[in-house]
Coordinates of C-alpha atoms and ligand atoms in Angstrom, one line a residue:
M5 CA 28.9 8.9 24.1
D6 CA 26.7 10.4 21.4
L7 CA 23.9 8.4 19.8
D8 CA 25.9 7.7 16.6
G9 CA 28.7 6.1 18.7
T10 CA 26.2 4.2 20.9
L11 CA 24.5 2.7 17.8
R12 CA 27.8 1.7 16.3
E13 CA 28.6 -0.4 19.4
I14 CA 25.5 -2.5 18.9
A15 CA 26.2 -6.0 17.6
D16 CA 24.6 -7.1 14.3
C17 CA 23.8 -3.5 13.3
S18 CA 25.3 -1.2 10.8
V19 CA 24.9 2.6 10.9
L20 CA 24.9 5.1 8.1
S21 CA 25.5 8.8 8.6
D22 CA 27.2 9.9 5.4
A23 CA 24.8 12.3 3.5
D24 CA 25.1 10.3 0.3
A25 CA 24.4 7.0 2.1
V26 CA 21.3 8.3 3.9
A27 CA 19.8 10.1 0.9
G28 CA 17.9 7.1 -0.4
Y29 CA 16.2 6.7 3.0
A30 CA 15.1 10.3 3.1
V31 CA 12.8 10.6 0.1
D32 CA 9.6 8.7 -0.8
W33 CA 9.0 6.6 -3.9
T34 CA 7.2 9.5 -5.8
G35 CA 9.9 12.1 -5.0
R36 CA 7.2 14.4 -3.5
W37 CA 8.1 14.0 0.2
R38 CA 11.6 14.6 1.6
G39 CA 13.0 14.3 5.1
G40 CA 16.3 14.8 6.9
P41 CA 17.4 11.8 8.9
A42 CA 20.4 12.2 11.2
L43 CA 21.3 8.5 11.0
V44 CA 20.1 5.2 9.5
A45 CA 20.4 2.1 11.7
R46 CA 20.3 -1.3 9.9
P47 CA 19.9 -4.1 12.5
R48 CA 20.0 -7.7 11.5
T49 CA 18.5 -9.3 14.6
V50 CA 15.6 -8.7 17.0
E51 CA 18.1 -8.0 19.8
A52 CA 19.8 -5.3 17.7
V53 CA 16.3 -3.7 16.9
A54 CA 15.6 -3.7 20.7
A55 CA 19.1 -2.2 21.4
V56 CA 18.6 0.6 18.8
L57 CA 15.2 1.5 20.2
A58 CA 16.4 1.5 23.8
A59 CA 19.3 3.7 22.8
C60 CA 17.1 6.2 20.9
A61 CA 14.6 6.2 23.9
R62 CA 17.5 7.1 26.3
A63 CA 18.6 9.9 23.9
G64 CA 15.1 11.1 23.3
V65 CA 15.5 10.8 19.5
P66 CA 12.5 9.9 17.3
V67 CA 12.6 6.7 15.3
V68 CA 11.0 6.1 11.9
P69 CA 10.6 2.4 11.0
Q70 CA 11.3 1.8 7.3
G71 CA 10.8 -1.3 5.1
G72 CA 11.1 -1.1 1.3
N73 CA 10.1 2.6 1.4
T74 CA 7.4 2.1 -1.2
G75 CA 4.6 3.6 1.0
L76 CA 2.6 6.3 -0.8
V77 CA 1.6 8.6 2.2
A78 CA 5.1 9.6 3.5
G79 CA 4.8 7.4 6.5
S80 CA 8.4 6.3 6.2
V81 CA 9.9 9.7 5.4
P82 CA 12.0 10.8 8.4
P83 CA 11.6 14.2 10.0
A84 CA 14.8 16.2 10.5
G85 CA 17.0 14.7 13.2
A86 CA 15.2 11.3 13.4
V87 CA 16.8 7.9 13.2
V88 CA 15.6 5.7 10.3
L89 CA 15.3 2.1 11.5
S90 CA 15.6 0.1 8.4
L91 CA 14.3 -3.5 8.8
T92 CA 15.5 -4.9 5.5
G93 CA 18.3 -6.8 7.2
L94 CA 15.7 -9.0 9.0
D95 CA 15.3 -11.2 5.9
A96 CA 15.1 -14.8 7.1
I97 CA 12.2 -17.1 6.2
G98 CA 11.3 -20.1 8.5
S99 CA 9.6 -23.4 7.7
V100 CA 6.0 -23.9 6.8
V101 CA 4.1 -25.4 9.8
D102 CA 0.3 -25.9 9.7
G103 CA 0.0 -23.6 6.6
V104 CA 1.8 -20.7 8.1
V105 CA 5.4 -19.4 7.9
T106 CA 7.3 -16.8 10.0
A107 CA 9.3 -14.3 8.0
G108 CA 11.6 -11.5 9.1
A109 CA 10.0 -8.1 8.7
G110 CA 12.5 -7.3 5.9
V111 CA 11.5 -10.2 3.6
T112 CA 10.1 -8.7 0.4
L113 CA 6.6 -9.8 -0.7
A114 CA 8.3 -11.1 -3.9
A115 CA 10.7 -13.3 -1.9
L116 CA 7.8 -14.6 0.3
E117 CA 5.7 -15.4 -2.8
S118 CA 8.6 -17.2 -4.5
F119 CA 9.2 -19.2 -1.3
A120 CA 5.5 -20.0 -1.3
A121 CA 5.3 -20.8 -5.0
A122 CA 8.2 -23.3 -4.7
R123 CA 5.9 -25.3 -2.3
G124 CA 2.7 -25.0 -4.4
L125 CA 1.4 -22.2 -2.2
T126 CA 0.7 -18.4 -2.4
C127 CA 1.0 -15.6 0.2
G128 CA -2.1 -14.0 -1.4
L129 CA -0.8 -10.5 -1.4
S130 CA 0.0 -9.1 -4.8
L131 CA 1.4 -5.6 -5.1
A132 CA 3.2 -4.0 -8.1
S133 CA 5.8 -2.9 -5.5
G134 CA 6.4 -6.5 -4.3
E135 CA 10.1 -6.6 -5.3
S136 CA 10.8 -3.9 -2.6
A137 CA 7.8 -3.8 -0.3
T138 CA 8.4 -5.9 2.9
V139 CA 6.1 -8.1 5.0
G140 CA 6.7 -5.7 7.9
G141 CA 5.6 -2.8 5.8
A142 CA 2.6 -4.7 4.5
A143 CA 1.6 -5.5 8.1
A144 CA 2.2 -2.0 9.2
T145 CA 0.0 -0.6 6.4
N146 CA -2.5 -3.4 6.2
A147 CA -1.7 -3.5 2.5
G148 CA -4.3 -4.6 -0.1
G149 CA -3.5 -5.1 -3.7
A150 CA -5.0 -6.9 -6.7
E151 CA -6.2 -10.1 -5.0
V152 CA -8.1 -8.7 -1.9
L153 CA -11.4 -10.1 -3.1
R154 CA -9.9 -13.6 -3.0
Y155 CA -7.4 -13.5 -0.1
G156 CA -8.2 -10.4 1.9
T157 CA -5.9 -7.6 3.0
A158 CA -2.7 -8.2 5.0
R159 CA -4.8 -8.4 8.1
A160 CA -6.5 -11.6 6.8
R161 CA -3.1 -13.1 5.9
I162 CA -1.4 -12.5 9.3
A163 CA -1.6 -15.2 12.0
G164 CA 0.9 -13.6 14.5
L165 CA 3.8 -11.3 14.8
R166 CA 6.7 -10.2 17.0
A167 CA 7.4 -6.5 17.7
V168 CA 9.6 -4.3 19.8
L169 CA 8.2 -1.4 21.8
S170 CA 9.7 2.1 21.8
D171 CA 11.6 1.3 25.1
G172 CA 13.2 -1.8 23.6
A173 CA 10.8 -4.4 25.3
V174 CA 9.9 -7.4 23.0
L175 CA 6.3 -8.4 22.4
D176 CA 6.2 -12.0 21.1
R177 CA 2.9 -13.1 19.5
C178 CA 4.5 -14.9 16.6
R179 CA 2.7 -18.2 17.2
P180 CA -0.5 -17.5 19.1
P181 CA -2.7 -20.6 19.5
A182 CA -5.3 -21.1 16.7
K183 CA -8.0 -20.3 19.2
D184 CA -7.1 -17.8 21.9
N185 CA -9.5 -15.4 23.5
T186 CA -7.2 -14.1 26.3
G187 CA -7.6 -10.4 26.4
Y188 CA -7.1 -7.7 23.8
D189 CA -5.7 -8.8 20.4
L190 CA -2.4 -7.0 20.3
V191 CA -1.4 -8.4 16.9
D192 CA -4.5 -6.9 15.4
Q193 CA -3.7 -3.4 16.9
L194 CA -0.3 -3.4 15.2
I195 CA -1.7 -4.2 11.8
G196 CA -2.2 -0.9 10.0
S197 CA -0.6 1.1 12.8
E198 CA 1.9 2.6 10.3
G199 CA 5.0 2.3 12.6
T200 CA 3.4 4.5 15.3
L201 CA 2.9 1.8 18.0
A202 CA 5.8 -0.6 17.8
V203 CA 8.4 -1.9 15.4
I204 CA 7.4 -5.2 13.8
T205 CA 10.3 -7.7 13.5
D206 CA 8.7 -10.9 12.3
V207 CA 5.4 -11.8 10.8
T208 CA 3.7 -15.2 10.7
W209 CA 2.0 -15.4 7.4
R210 CA -0.9 -17.6 6.2
L211 CA -0.2 -19.5 2.9
D212 CA -2.9 -20.9 0.7
P213 CA -2.8 -23.4 -2.1
A214 CA -1.6 -21.6 -5.2
P215 CA -4.0 -21.1 -8.0
G216 CA -3.5 -23.1 -11.2
E217 CA -2.7 -21.5 -14.5
R218 CA -4.1 -18.0 -14.5
T219 CA -6.1 -16.3 -17.2
V220 CA -6.6 -12.6 -17.4
L221 CA -9.4 -10.9 -19.4
A222 CA -9.2 -7.2 -20.3
L223 CA -12.5 -5.7 -21.1
A224 CA -12.7 -2.3 -22.8
F225 CA -16.0 -0.8 -21.8
P226 CA -17.1 2.3 -23.6
S227 CA -18.1 4.0 -20.3
V228 CA -17.4 3.7 -16.6
S229 CA -21.1 3.0 -15.8
E230 CA -21.1 0.0 -18.2
A231 CA -18.0 -1.3 -16.5
V232 CA -19.6 -1.0 -13.1
A233 CA -22.8 -2.6 -14.3
A234 CA -20.7 -5.7 -15.3
V235 CA -19.3 -6.2 -11.8
P236 CA -22.0 -8.4 -10.4
V237 CA -21.8 -10.7 -13.4
L238 CA -18.0 -10.9 -13.2
R239 CA -18.1 -11.4 -9.4
G240 CA -20.4 -14.3 -9.9
L241 CA -18.0 -16.2 -12.1
P242 CA -16.0 -19.1 -10.5
G243 CA -12.3 -18.8 -9.9
L244 CA -12.2 -14.9 -9.9
L245 CA -8.9 -13.8 -8.3
A246 CA -8.8 -10.1 -9.2
L247 CA -11.1 -7.4 -10.5
E248 CA -9.3 -4.1 -11.4
W249 CA -10.0 -1.0 -13.4
S250 CA -8.2 1.7 -15.3
D251 CA -9.5 4.8 -17.2
G252 CA -8.9 4.3 -20.9
A253 CA -6.7 7.4 -20.7
A254 CA -4.6 5.8 -18.0
V255 CA -4.1 2.7 -20.2
A256 CA -3.1 5.0 -23.1
R257 CA -0.5 6.6 -20.8
V258 CA 1.0 3.2 -19.9
A259 CA 1.0 2.1 -23.6
A260 CA 2.9 5.2 -24.5
H261 CA 5.3 4.8 -21.6
L262 CA 6.0 1.2 -22.6
D263 CA 5.9 1.9 -26.3
A264 CA 3.5 -1.0 -26.5
P265 CA 0.2 -0.1 -28.3
A266 CA -2.9 -1.0 -26.4
P267 CA -4.7 -4.0 -27.9
L268 CA -8.2 -2.6 -27.3
P269 CA -9.8 0.9 -27.6
T270 CA -8.9 3.3 -24.8
D271 CA -12.0 5.5 -25.2
G272 CA -13.8 4.4 -22.0
C273 CA -12.9 2.2 -19.0
W274 CA -10.9 -1.0 -18.9
V275 CA -11.7 -3.8 -16.5
F276 CA -9.1 -6.5 -15.8
A277 CA -10.6 -9.8 -14.5
E278 CA -8.2 -12.5 -13.5
F279 CA -9.2 -16.1 -13.0
D280 CA -7.8 -19.3 -11.6
G281 CA -7.8 -21.5 -14.6
A282 CA -9.3 -21.0 -18.1
P283 CA -12.6 -19.5 -17.4
E284 CA -15.8 -20.9 -18.8
A285 CA -16.1 -17.2 -17.9
A286 CA -14.9 -16.4 -21.4
G287 CA -18.2 -17.5 -22.8
V288 CA -20.2 -15.4 -20.3
V289 CA -18.0 -12.4 -20.8
A290 CA -18.4 -12.6 -24.6
G291 CA -22.0 -11.7 -24.0
L292 CA -21.0 -8.4 -22.3
L293 CA -19.0 -6.8 -25.1
P294 CA -18.2 -7.3 -28.8
D295 CA -15.0 -9.3 -29.6
D296 CA -12.9 -6.3 -30.5
R297 CA -13.3 -5.0 -26.9
I298 CA -12.1 -8.2 -25.2
A299 CA -8.5 -9.4 -24.9
V300 CA -7.4 -12.7 -23.3
G301 CA -4.1 -13.3 -21.6
A302 CA -3.6 -17.0 -21.1
G303 CA -0.3 -18.5 -20.2
P304 CA 2.4 -16.7 -18.1
E305 CA 3.8 -14.5 -20.9
D306 CA 0.4 -13.3 -22.4
R307 CA -0.9 -12.7 -18.9
V308 CA 1.9 -10.4 -18.0
R309 CA 1.7 -8.7 -21.4
L310 CA -1.9 -7.8 -20.7
W311 CA -1.7 -7.1 -16.9
R312 CA 1.1 -4.5 -17.6
Y313 CA -1.5 -2.0 -18.8
R314 CA -2.8 -2.0 -15.2
A315 CA 0.2 -3.1 -13.1
R316 CA 2.6 -0.6 -14.5
T317 CA 0.4 2.5 -14.2
T318 CA 2.2 3.8 -11.1
E319 CA 5.5 3.6 -12.9
A320 CA 4.1 5.3 -16.0
V321 CA 2.7 8.1 -13.8
N322 CA 6.0 8.6 -12.0
A323 CA 7.9 8.7 -15.3
A324 CA 5.7 11.7 -16.3
G325 CA 6.3 13.8 -13.2
V326 CA 5.9 14.1 -9.5
P327 CA 2.3 13.1 -8.8
V328 CA -0.2 14.1 -6.1
K329 CA -1.5 10.7 -5.1
L330 CA -5.0 10.2 -3.6
D331 CA -6.4 6.7 -2.8
V332 CA -10.1 6.8 -2.1
G333 CA -13.0 4.4 -1.9
V334 CA -16.7 4.8 -2.5
P335 CA -19.7 2.4 -2.4
L336 CA -19.8 0.6 -5.8
E337 CA -23.3 2.0 -6.6
E338 CA -21.8 5.5 -6.4
F339 CA -18.6 4.6 -8.3
A340 CA -19.4 6.1 -11.7
A341 CA -21.0 9.3 -10.3
A342 CA -18.1 9.8 -7.8
R343 CA -15.5 9.3 -10.5
A344 CA -17.2 11.9 -12.7
A345 CA -17.5 14.3 -9.7
I346 CA -13.8 13.9 -8.9
V347 CA -12.8 14.6 -12.5
D348 CA -15.0 17.7 -12.5
A349 CA -13.7 18.9 -9.1
V350 CA -10.1 18.7 -10.4
A351 CA -11.0 20.6 -13.5
A352 CA -12.8 23.3 -11.5
V353 CA -9.6 23.9 -9.4
S354 CA -7.2 23.8 -12.3
P355 CA -7.4 23.0 -16.0
D356 CA -3.7 22.6 -15.9
V357 CA -3.8 19.4 -13.9
E358 CA -4.5 15.9 -15.4
P359 CA -6.2 13.3 -13.4
V360 CA -5.0 9.7 -14.0
L361 CA -7.5 7.2 -12.6
F362 CA -7.3 3.5 -11.9
G363 CA -7.6 1.1 -9.1
H364 CA -9.3 -1.9 -7.5
L365 CA -12.8 -2.2 -8.9
A366 CA -14.0 -5.0 -6.6
E367 CA -13.6 -2.7 -3.5
G368 CA -14.8 0.5 -5.2
N369 CA -11.2 1.8 -4.8
L370 CA -10.1 4.7 -7.0
H371 CA -6.4 5.8 -7.2
V372 CA -6.6 9.4 -8.2
N373 CA -3.2 10.6 -9.4
L374 CA -2.8 14.2 -10.4
L375 CA -0.1 15.4 -12.7
A376 CA 0.9 18.9 -13.9
R377 CA 0.1 19.1 -17.7
A378 CA 3.2 21.2 -18.0
G379 CA 6.3 21.0 -15.9
D380 CA 7.6 18.5 -13.4
R381 CA 5.2 18.9 -10.4
I382 CA 2.1 20.6 -9.0
P383 CA 3.0 23.5 -6.6
E384 CA 2.3 22.4 -3.0
G385 CA -0.4 25.1 -2.4
L386 CA -2.3 24.0 -5.4
A387 CA -1.8 20.3 -4.4
E388 CA -3.6 21.0 -1.1
E389 CA -6.5 22.7 -2.9
L390 CA -6.9 19.8 -5.3
E391 CA -6.7 17.3 -2.4
S392 CA -9.5 19.2 -0.6
A393 CA -11.6 19.4 -3.7
V394 CA -11.3 15.6 -4.3
L395 CA -11.6 14.4 -0.7
E396 CA -14.7 16.6 0.0
Q397 CA -16.4 14.9 -3.0
V398 CA -15.4 11.5 -1.6
L399 CA -16.9 12.3 1.8
T400 CA -20.1 13.5 0.1
F401 CA -20.5 10.1 -1.6
G402 CA -20.0 8.3 1.8
G403 CA -16.6 7.1 0.9
T404 CA -13.1 6.9 2.5
V405 CA -10.2 9.3 2.1
S406 CA -7.8 6.4 2.3
A407 CA -8.8 3.0 1.0
E408 CA -5.5 1.1 1.2
H409 CA -2.4 3.4 1.5
G410 CA -3.1 4.7 5.0
I411 CA -2.8 8.1 6.5
G412 CA 0.9 8.6 7.0
R413 CA 2.1 12.2 7.1
A414 CA 0.3 13.1 3.8
K415 CA -3.3 12.6 4.9
R416 CA -3.3 13.3 8.6
A417 CA -5.4 16.5 8.2
W418 CA -8.2 14.2 7.0
L419 CA -8.2 11.6 9.8
A420 CA -10.7 13.5 12.0
R421 CA -13.0 14.3 9.0
Q422 CA -13.2 10.6 8.3
R423 CA -13.3 9.1 11.7
G424 CA -14.6 11.9 13.9
D425 CA -13.0 13.7 16.9
G426 CA -14.1 11.0 19.4
Q427 CA -12.4 8.1 17.6
V428 CA -9.2 10.2 16.9
A429 CA -9.0 11.0 20.7
L430 CA -9.2 7.3 21.4
M431 CA -6.5 6.6 18.8
R432 CA -4.3 9.2 20.6
R433 CA -4.8 7.4 23.9
L434 CA -3.9 4.1 22.3
K435 CA -0.7 5.7 20.9
S436 CA 0.2 7.0 24.4
A437 CA -0.3 3.6 25.9
W438 CA 1.9 1.8 23.4
D439 CA 4.5 4.6 23.0
P440 CA 4.4 6.9 26.1
S441 CA 7.4 9.0 25.0
G442 CA 5.9 9.6 21.5
L443 CA 9.2 8.8 19.8
L444 CA 7.8 6.2 17.3
N445 CA 7.1 7.8 14.0
P446 CA 6.0 11.2 15.3
G447 CA 3.9 13.1 12.8
V448 CA 2.3 10.0 11.3
L449 CA -1.5 9.8 11.8
F450 CA -1.5 12.9 14.1
E451 CA 0.2 16.3 14.0
R452 CA 3.4 16.0 16.2
E453 CA 2.1 18.5 18.8
D454 CA -1.2 16.7 19.0
R455 CA 0.1 13.2 19.9
Ligands
FAD8 P1 7.5 1.4 3.9 O1 7.1 2.2 2.8 O2 8.9 1.3 4.3 O3 6.7 1.9 5.2 C1 5.3 2.1 5.2 C2 4.8 2.4 6.6 O4 5.0 1.3 7.4 C3 5.6 3.5 7.3 O5 4.7 4.2 8.1 C4 6.6 2.8 8.1 O6 7.0 3.5 9.2 C5 5.9 1.6 8.5 N1 6.7 0.4 8.6 C6 7.5 -0.2 7.7 N2 8.1 -1.3 8.1 C7 7.7 -1.4 9.5 C8 8.0 -2.4 10.5 N3 8.7 -3.4 10.3 N4 7.4 -2.1 11.7 C9 6.6 -1.1 11.9 N5 6.3 -0.2 11.0 C10 6.8 -0.3 9.8 N6 -0.3 -0.6 -1.4 C11 -1.4 -1.3 -1.4 O7 -2.0 -1.4 -0.3 N7 -1.9 -2.0 -2.5 C12 -1.3 -1.9 -3.7 O8 -1.8 -2.4 -4.7 C13 -0.1 -1.1 -3.7 N8 0.6 -1.1 -4.9 C14 1.8 -0.3 -5.0 C15 2.5 -0.3 -6.2 C16 3.6 0.5 -6.3 C17 4.3 0.6 -7.6 C18 4.1 1.3 -5.2 C19 5.3 2.1 -5.2 C20 3.4 1.2 -4.0 C21 2.2 0.4 -3.8 N9 1.5 0.3 -2.6 C22 0.4 -0.5 -2.6 C23 2.0 1.0 -1.4 C24 3.1 0.2 -0.6 O9 3.8 -0.7 -1.5 C25 2.5 -0.6 0.5 O10 2.0 0.3 1.5 C26 3.5 -1.5 1.2 O11 2.9 -2.3 2.2 C27 4.7 -0.7 1.9 O12 5.7 -1.6 2.3 P2 7.2 -1.1 2.6 O13 8.0 -2.3 3.1 O14 7.7 -0.5 1.4 O15 6.9 -0.1 3.8
MLT9 C1 -1.9 0.2 -7.3 O1 -3.0 -0.3 -7.0 O2 -1.3 0.1 -8.4 C2 -1.2 0.9 -6.2 O3 -1.9 1.1 -5.0 C3 -0.2 2.0 -6.5 C4 -0.7 3.4 -6.8 O4 -1.7 3.8 -6.2 O5 -0.1 4.1 -7.5
ZN10 ZN1 -3.8 0.0 -5.1

């Protein structure tokens, strides 16, 4: 029997092969990366996941795990002929025991957070993609987000997981003992492995007490260096949950997209500082800037109204065209100089490209989004030139070419530049140990022929 027929015989699994039905699984969120899956398998149980993987292994067909398909480095975009293994059907959430809960890989971050909020808790991972991004995807990418400074990245939130290997064998580390020094930490290896080592089916997630009423402050600094200089003061304030930034021009873009005039000047750099509670912080912050450069969002509606100038940037960028997305990090003391060097490097390659910059200030994380000033998209050759120009600058400043989105297929040429040949060789050996046939997400992290 052919693979399509074999997969259709698996219990608790639906299979899509019609071109229209698979189309949504073949393209990434930005529209830049496209693939050509042969089939999409949608299992609803761990047994069905194992059966799909075993069948693909027997047929020698590559498998691309996919959650919400919100990743920004083409990690879930299937090469031609691959099977997309969509995990969204694994959507059960268990009970809270000892402050953790086990959720199916397909549970969205929004669903996990509303489950937690109903119990006075938070999952501590806040992404603007949370309505679609899944806990499996968050684990596989070690996702970050706005509240990393308070709750850490996904790695800090995950207490255990269950996964299926490429031959169909199940690895169960859902509930490891709180203290357990027995050998290598296999859970930790799978976090951030981008679907190249195993398919995650369940994640045991740590929940924390939810913050009280939140207050967000937007601070419109006249320059990036003044914004960076304020970081130590803001970081020292009690109850800080998030510290984000946007170029004034990026805020102006969001304001135009939403048809909602910005409440503060957009000449420099905005900082968004969110607090648990109403900050005594407000007094301290008043000393940093004049009143007409500070806005306060207190109460749920005002908070969302102010946050949208940061949270909806990705949406505003996508509405303007197909972006080239870079996600870099630099030491905070180099932040202002690195940002200026990045802007100059882009202009030197092409004056026809507009950089839109924003990100996570607390971690020195810059999202560098590049848009064609005219037309829908930047041609691919130019995109690579721009990418090189920006990433070379980042390396010069001692930074990272991928702070939170991962390597995927989009950044694999830069992995060895960042980590060195020796570490990449070790990563390849790990890949071979977990996935000897090389059928799991080929082309992610490493060139296919290099695996
Ligand atoms: P997918 O996009 O489906 O997959 C991502 C990668 O994980 C792929 O390599 C895939 O093969 C693998 N994968 C997915 N599920 C599994 C599984 N169950 N087992 C094994 N491998 C799997 N990221 C951040 O870190 N911080 C942010 O603040 C942030 N904000 C975003 C805002 C927007 C508007 C958008 C569109 C994206 C944002 N992202 C952010 C990126 C993205 O949302 C995260 O990387 C998220 O964790 C991806 O989850 P997903 O379920 O969509 O995974
Ligand atoms: C964000 O912080 O908003 C995201 O990582 C999304 C993006 O980079 O566009
Ligand atoms: Zn981000």
